[in-house]
Amino acid sequence: MTPVFELEGLRVSLCQRHRQTELVKGVSFSVSPGQCLGILGESGSGKSMSIKAAMGLLDKGFFVSGSARFQGEELLGKSAEELRRLRGGKVGMILQNPMTCFDPLYRVGAQISETFAAHTSLNAAQIRQRSMEMLKTMRIRHREEVLEKYPHQLSGGMLQRIMIGIAAAMEPALLIADEPTTAIDAITQAEILDELIRIKRENQTAMVFISHDLNAVSRIADEIVVLNQGQVVDRGDFHHILHHAADPYTRLLVEKRAAVMRRYRSVLEGKEADHA
Ligand SMILES: Nc1ncnc2c1ncn2[C@@H]1O[C@H](COP(=O)(O)OP(=O)(O)OP(=O)(O)O)[C@@H](O)[C@H]1O
Ligand SMILES: [Mg+2]
């Protein structure tokens, strides 16, 4: 099966005043339909940069080489217009801060409609119906009212859910979520993760899920890569990462998780007093 998304030896460097800094140093991975790749790594390790480079979201100062393919087609070298059409169409992107993805000056409903209008041939009435269906799928209540609201009148979690809903409604072949749960509380985080898992299962969507959180990644990802200073330092399924990860950053993440699990078990077993 042809992978949906594939990076091969992807490199990104930044050229400033005749100095070249290498930010991504030969990253390779691939994702198949219905599969989720989790990308872990500490802040600044090159997680977002790798995705942005592949999807044409870096400005001119960056030099990108290697290969990034979507459904077998090379992305590097495609025109800005081609890549823009791909994003929001066959490739859905969910970004860290939902507020930055909505224009504060326009009602949420208008912004949802605009996306549907740009990427489908539906008429106004059909778009309205699709918008309502999308909100329902994303378990949003008071849907008529929500469409009339401005972004600042809705919570971060709700905007995030709408953003995922829009991305999923386009039935993308690939859905990229870059730290989609960082800006929201733990309960909403779990719900967002549930939605993504449902989308993956029901639509056979290939996914890339970027996070600092090993717990979140372990719930959704079939395969995990860990980045450190622009390189893949560990790779494998959750079990492999848990038991055989070699990189110190990965070990730290695993130990943090183990500590949480130990505490959880001791609470369950009624040993809470021992730890008080
Ligand atoms: N616009 C930019 N100009 C110069 N350097 C940048 C720029 N954006 C990112 N970098 C650098 O590139 C490297 C990789 O950054 P990247 O944004 O990919 O990190 P990340 O792994 O996504 O981190 P985080 O978890 O904080 O989102 C970092 O060293 C960062 O400082
Ligand atoms: Mg990032």
mmCIF file of N, CA and C and ligand atoms in Angstrom, residues 48 96 178-179, ligand 2:
data_model
loop_
_atom_site.group_PDB
_atom_site.id
_atom_site.type_symbol
_atom_site.label_atom_id
_atom_site.label_comp_id
_atom_site.label_asym_id
_atom_site.label_seq_id
_atom_site.Cartn_x
_atom_site.Cartn_y
_atom_site.Cartn_z
ATOM 1 N N SER A 48 7.112 20.778 14.648
ATOM 2 C CA SER A 48 6.293 21.640 13.785
ATOM 3 C C SER A 48 7.028 21.979 12.501
ATOM 4 N N GLN A 96 -2.238 24.299 17.033
ATOM 5 C CA GLN A 96 -2.172 24.417 18.482
ATOM 6 C C GLN A 96 -3.194 25.386 19.067
ATOM 7 N N ASP A 178 -1.252 19.366 15.232
ATOM 8 C CA ASP A 178 -0.032 19.808 15.906
ATOM 9 C C ASP A 178 -0.390 20.297 17.306
ATOM 10 N N GLU A 179 -0.091 19.519 18.312
ATOM 11 C CA GLU A 179 -0.401 19.823 19.707
ATOM 12 C C GLU A 179 -1.832 20.340 19.861
HETATM 13 MG MG MG B 2 5.598 22.968 17.583
#
